[in-house]
């Protein structure tokens, strides 16, 4: 039995899909929430997203072009989408439709319970993905509309001005390598099959260009130990080592503090957990950042 809100959502989604996909019969809808969109899984085969910001059309078009560019260049399935307009809460908003990736999404809470061997297996695959992404030459992607890495991070913590200033300072330690970075490869943004093989990667809203060192550390869903495992896996597949990784982990801790709040097991420095004032952050973060 649907609640009144669920029934209303169901009717809205059916109406929107009927407008752009008249041959599809809707018999099942699952709803999830994102920071910037409402996502619906339709018939377990179609992903429909309505964006909360009515002025996001240009960004969505740019992302569509980027995904079409990336799809043939990366391992794992990268879902591209169609753009249409749907009637959502009595307003015509930008709507995207894409096929649902096979497999299941582990999710952050379930990922934390996995054995170290399974985590390592997943991180080895993510390392392959990152190497492929980071290795795409700039002359191939430079005409795409892609923002700098720091822009995405600053956007997420823009409610904390003192954190912005710290991010600017931490980023000064990392030269811009001009390589593409995903910046959000947490367990909610890829699917796996029953053998924990990654079947697809999605949610490229934070696609940017920047430094690959920080790419290995910007996942607030991962613990400090998880980040170190991912970094080690990445390095094993590299001809060189990641420099200033300790500083990158500090950036991750700072980012996670603003993004998900202090969580005891997910920070390398206990002082950050109990004190979040500007002076304390300055003292304890930058005492560990070294050239």
Coordinates of C-alpha atoms in Angstrom, one line a residue:
X1 CA 0.0 0.0 0.0
X2 CA 1.5 3.3 -1.1
X3 CA 1.6 6.3 1.2
X4 CA -0.1 9.5 -0.2
X5 CA 3.4 11.0 -0.9
X6 CA 4.6 7.8 -2.6
X7 CA 1.4 7.7 -4.7
X8 CA 2.0 11.3 -5.7
X9 CA 5.6 10.6 -6.7
X10 CA 4.5 7.5 -8.6
X11 CA 2.0 9.5 -10.6
X12 CA 4.5 12.3 -11.4
X13 CA 7.2 9.9 -12.6
X14 CA 4.7 7.9 -14.7
X15 CA 3.5 11.2 -16.3
X16 CA 7.1 12.4 -17.0
X17 CA 8.2 9.0 -18.5
X18 CA 5.0 8.8 -20.6
X19 CA 5.9 12.2 -22.1
X20 CA 9.4 11.1 -23.3
X21 CA 9.1 7.3 -23.4
X22 CA 5.6 6.5 -24.4
X23 CA 6.3 2.9 -25.1
X24 CA 7.4 2.1 -21.6
X25 CA 4.8 0.6 -19.1
X26 CA 5.8 1.6 -15.6
X27 CA 5.1 -1.2 -13.1
X28 CA 7.7 -0.5 -10.4
X29 CA 9.4 2.6 -9.0
X30 CA 12.1 2.9 -6.3
X31 CA 13.0 6.3 -4.9
X32 CA 16.4 7.6 -3.6
X33 CA 17.6 11.1 -2.7
X34 CA 20.7 12.8 -3.8
X35 CA 22.1 16.2 -2.7
X36 CA 21.2 17.8 -6.0
X37 CA 18.6 15.4 -7.5
X38 CA 15.7 13.0 -6.9
X39 CA 16.5 9.6 -8.4
X40 CA 14.0 6.9 -9.3
X41 CA 14.7 3.4 -10.5
X42 CA 11.9 2.4 -12.9
X43 CA 11.1 -1.2 -13.6
X44 CA 14.6 -2.1 -12.2
X45 CA 16.0 -1.2 -15.6
X46 CA 15.8 2.6 -16.0
X47 CA 17.3 5.4 -13.9
X48 CA 15.4 8.7 -13.9
X49 CA 16.8 11.8 -12.2
X50 CA 15.0 15.1 -11.6
X51 CA 17.4 18.0 -10.6
X52 CA 16.4 20.2 -7.7
X53 CA 18.0 23.2 -9.3
X54 CA 15.9 24.4 -12.3
X55 CA 18.9 26.2 -13.8
X56 CA 21.2 23.2 -14.0
X57 CA 20.5 22.3 -17.6
X58 CA 23.8 23.6 -18.9
X59 CA 25.8 21.5 -16.4
X60 CA 23.7 18.4 -17.3
X61 CA 24.5 18.9 -21.0
X62 CA 28.2 19.3 -20.2
X63 CA 28.1 16.1 -18.1
X64 CA 26.4 14.2 -20.9
X65 CA 29.2 15.2 -23.3
X66 CA 31.8 14.2 -20.8
X67 CA 30.2 10.7 -20.2
X68 CA 30.0 10.0 -23.9
X69 CA 33.7 10.9 -24.2
X70 CA 34.7 8.7 -21.2
X71 CA 32.6 5.6 -22.0
X72 CA 34.9 4.1 -24.7
X73 CA 38.1 5.0 -22.7
X74 CA 37.4 3.5 -19.3
X75 CA 37.1 0.0 -17.9
X76 CA 33.7 -0.9 -16.5
X77 CA 30.4 0.3 -17.8
X78 CA 29.8 4.1 -17.8
X79 CA 26.1 4.9 -18.1
X80 CA 25.3 7.8 -20.5
X81 CA 21.9 9.4 -20.5
X82 CA 19.2 11.1 -22.5
X83 CA 18.1 14.6 -21.5
X84 CA 14.4 15.4 -21.4
X85 CA 12.0 17.5 -19.3
X86 CA 9.6 16.2 -16.8
X87 CA 6.7 17.5 -14.8
X88 CA 8.0 17.3 -11.2
X89 CA 6.0 18.9 -8.4
X90 CA 4.1 21.0 -10.9
X91 CA 7.3 22.4 -12.4
X92 CA 9.1 21.4 -15.7
X93 CA 12.6 20.4 -14.5
X94 CA 15.6 18.9 -16.4
X95 CA 15.3 15.1 -16.4
X96 CA 17.8 12.5 -17.4
X97 CA 17.1 8.9 -18.3
X98 CA 19.8 6.1 -18.4
X99 CA 19.8 2.3 -18.3
X100 CA 20.5 0.9 -14.9
X101 CA 23.9 -0.8 -14.5
X102 CA 23.8 -4.5 -13.8
X103 CA 24.9 -5.7 -10.3
X104 CA 24.2 -4.1 -7.0
X105 CA 25.4 -1.1 -5.1
X106 CA 27.3 -2.2 -1.9
X107 CA 26.6 1.0 -0.1
X108 CA 28.7 2.7 2.5
X109 CA 27.5 0.9 5.6
X110 CA 27.8 -2.6 4.0
X111 CA 31.2 -1.8 2.6
X112 CA 32.5 -1.1 6.1
X113 CA 31.7 -4.7 7.1
X114 CA 33.6 -6.3 4.2
X115 CA 36.7 -8.4 4.9
X116 CA 40.1 -6.8 4.1
X117 CA 40.6 -9.2 1.2
X118 CA 37.3 -8.1 -0.5
X119 CA 38.1 -4.5 0.1
X120 CA 41.5 -5.0 -1.5
X121 CA 40.0 -6.7 -4.5
X122 CA 37.6 -3.8 -5.0
X123 CA 40.5 -1.3 -4.5
X124 CA 42.6 -3.1 -7.1
X125 CA 39.8 -2.6 -9.6
X126 CA 39.3 1.0 -8.6
X127 CA 43.1 1.5 -9.1
X128 CA 42.8 0.2 -12.7
X129 CA 39.9 2.6 -13.2
X130 CA 41.8 5.6 -11.8
X131 CA 44.9 4.8 -13.9
X132 CA 42.8 4.7 -17.0
X133 CA 41.0 7.9 -16.1
X134 CA 44.2 9.8 -15.1
X135 CA 46.0 8.6 -18.2
X136 CA 43.7 10.2 -20.7
X137 CA 45.8 12.8 -22.4
X138 CA 44.9 16.5 -21.8
X139 CA 44.7 17.2 -25.6
X140 CA 41.8 14.7 -25.8
X141 CA 39.7 16.2 -23.0
X142 CA 40.7 19.9 -22.9
X143 CA 37.7 21.0 -25.0
X144 CA 35.2 19.5 -22.6
X145 CA 33.6 21.8 -20.0
X146 CA 35.3 20.5 -16.8
X147 CA 36.1 22.5 -13.7
X148 CA 39.2 22.3 -11.5
X149 CA 39.2 19.7 -8.7
X150 CA 39.3 22.3 -5.9
X151 CA 36.1 24.0 -7.2
X152 CA 34.1 20.8 -6.4
X153 CA 35.5 20.4 -3.0
X154 CA 35.0 24.1 -2.1
X155 CA 31.4 23.9 -3.3
X156 CA 30.7 21.1 -0.9
X157 CA 31.9 22.9 2.1
X158 CA 30.9 26.5 1.2
X159 CA 28.9 26.8 4.4
X160 CA 32.1 26.7 6.4
X161 CA 34.3 29.7 5.3
X162 CA 37.2 28.8 7.6
X163 CA 37.3 25.4 6.0
X164 CA 37.5 27.0 2.5
X165 CA 40.6 28.9 3.5
X166 CA 42.2 25.7 4.9
X167 CA 41.4 23.9 1.6
X168 CA 43.1 26.6 -0.4
X169 CA 46.1 26.4 1.8
X170 CA 46.3 22.5 1.6
X171 CA 45.8 22.6 -2.1
X172 CA 48.9 24.9 -2.5
X173 CA 50.9 21.8 -1.6
X174 CA 49.7 19.9 -4.7
X175 CA 50.8 21.0 -8.2
X176 CA 48.0 20.8 -10.8
X177 CA 48.9 17.7 -12.9
X178 CA 46.0 18.4 -15.3
X179 CA 44.7 14.9 -15.2
X180 CA 41.0 13.9 -15.0
X181 CA 39.8 12.9 -11.6
X182 CA 36.5 11.4 -10.5
X183 CA 36.7 12.6 -6.9
X184 CA 33.8 10.6 -5.5
X185 CA 34.5 6.9 -5.9
X186 CA 32.8 5.7 -2.8
X187 CA 30.8 2.4 -2.5
X188 CA 27.6 4.2 -3.3
X189 CA 28.8 5.1 -6.8
X190 CA 29.7 1.8 -8.3
X191 CA 28.0 -1.6 -8.7
X192 CA 29.4 -5.1 -8.2
X193 CA 28.3 -8.6 -9.1
X194 CA 28.1 -11.5 -6.8
X195 CA 31.9 -12.1 -7.1
X196 CA 32.5 -8.4 -6.1
X197 CA 33.7 -7.6 -9.6
X198 CA 32.8 -4.0 -10.5
X199 CA 30.2 -3.9 -13.2
X200 CA 29.9 -0.1 -13.6
X201 CA 30.9 3.3 -12.2
X202 CA 28.5 6.2 -12.1
X203 CA 27.8 9.7 -10.5
X204 CA 30.4 11.8 -12.4
X205 CA 29.0 15.0 -11.0
X206 CA 32.4 15.8 -9.4
X207 CA 34.5 15.0 -12.5
X208 CA 37.3 17.5 -12.6
X209 CA 40.9 18.0 -13.5
X210 CA 43.6 18.2 -10.9
X211 CA 46.1 16.2 -8.9
X212 CA 46.0 12.4 -8.8
X213 CA 47.4 12.3 -5.3
X214 CA 44.3 13.8 -3.9
X215 CA 42.1 11.5 -6.0
X216 CA 43.2 8.6 -3.7
X217 CA 42.1 10.4 -0.6
X218 CA 38.8 12.3 -1.3
X219 CA 36.3 9.6 -0.3
X220 CA 34.7 10.6 3.1
X221 CA 33.0 7.2 3.1
X222 CA 36.4 5.4 3.6
X223 CA 38.4 5.1 6.8
X224 CA 42.0 6.2 7.1
X225 CA 43.1 2.6 6.7
X226 CA 40.9 2.2 3.6
X227 CA 42.5 5.2 2.0
X228 CA 45.9 3.8 2.7
X229 CA 44.9 0.4 1.1
X230 CA 43.7 2.2 -2.0
X231 CA 46.8 4.3 -2.2
X232 CA 49.0 1.2 -1.9
X233 CA 47.0 -0.6 -4.6
X234 CA 47.4 2.5 -6.9
X235 CA 51.1 2.7 -6.3
X236 CA 51.7 -1.0 -7.1
X237 CA 50.3 -0.2 -10.5
X238 CA 52.4 2.9 -11.0
X239 CA 55.9 3.5 -12.2
X240 CA 56.4 6.1 -9.5
X241 CA 55.0 6.8 -6.0
X242 CA 52.4 9.2 -4.8
X243 CA 54.1 12.2 -3.2
X244 CA 52.8 14.1 -0.2
X245 CA 50.2 11.4 0.5
X246 CA 50.1 12.3 4.2
X247 CA 49.1 15.8 3.2
X248 CA 46.4 14.3 0.9
X249 CA 45.0 12.3 3.8
X250 CA 44.8 15.5 5.9
X251 CA 42.8 17.1 3.1
X252 CA 40.5 14.0 3.1
X253 CA 40.0 14.3 6.8
X254 CA 39.2 18.0 6.5
X255 CA 36.8 17.3 3.6
X256 CA 35.1 14.5 5.5
X257 CA 34.8 16.7 8.6
X258 CA 32.8 19.2 6.7
X259 CA 30.9 16.7 4.5
X260 CA 29.8 14.0 7.0
X261 CA 30.7 15.4 10.4
X262 CA 33.2 14.0 12.8
X263 CA 33.2 10.2 13.1
X264 CA 35.6 8.7 15.6
X265 CA 36.9 5.8 13.4
X266 CA 37.4 7.9 10.2
X267 CA 40.1 10.4 11.2
X268 CA 43.8 9.9 11.6
X269 CA 44.1 12.6 14.2
X270 CA 41.9 12.4 17.3
X271 CA 42.2 16.1 18.1
X272 CA 40.1 16.9 15.0
X273 CA 37.3 14.8 16.4
X274 CA 36.7 16.7 19.6
X275 CA 37.6 20.2 18.5
X276 CA 36.3 21.8 15.3
X277 CA 37.2 25.4 15.8
X278 CA 39.3 27.4 13.4
X279 CA 42.3 27.6 15.7
X280 CA 42.3 23.9 16.5
X281 CA 42.0 22.9 12.9
X282 CA 44.9 25.2 12.0
X283 CA 47.0 23.8 14.8
X284 CA 46.5 20.1 14.3
X285 CA 46.1 19.9 10.5
X286 CA 49.0 22.1 9.5
X287 CA 51.4 20.9 12.1
X288 CA 51.3 17.6 10.0
X289 CA 51.5 19.1 6.5
X290 CA 55.1 19.1 5.4
X291 CA 56.9 20.0 2.1

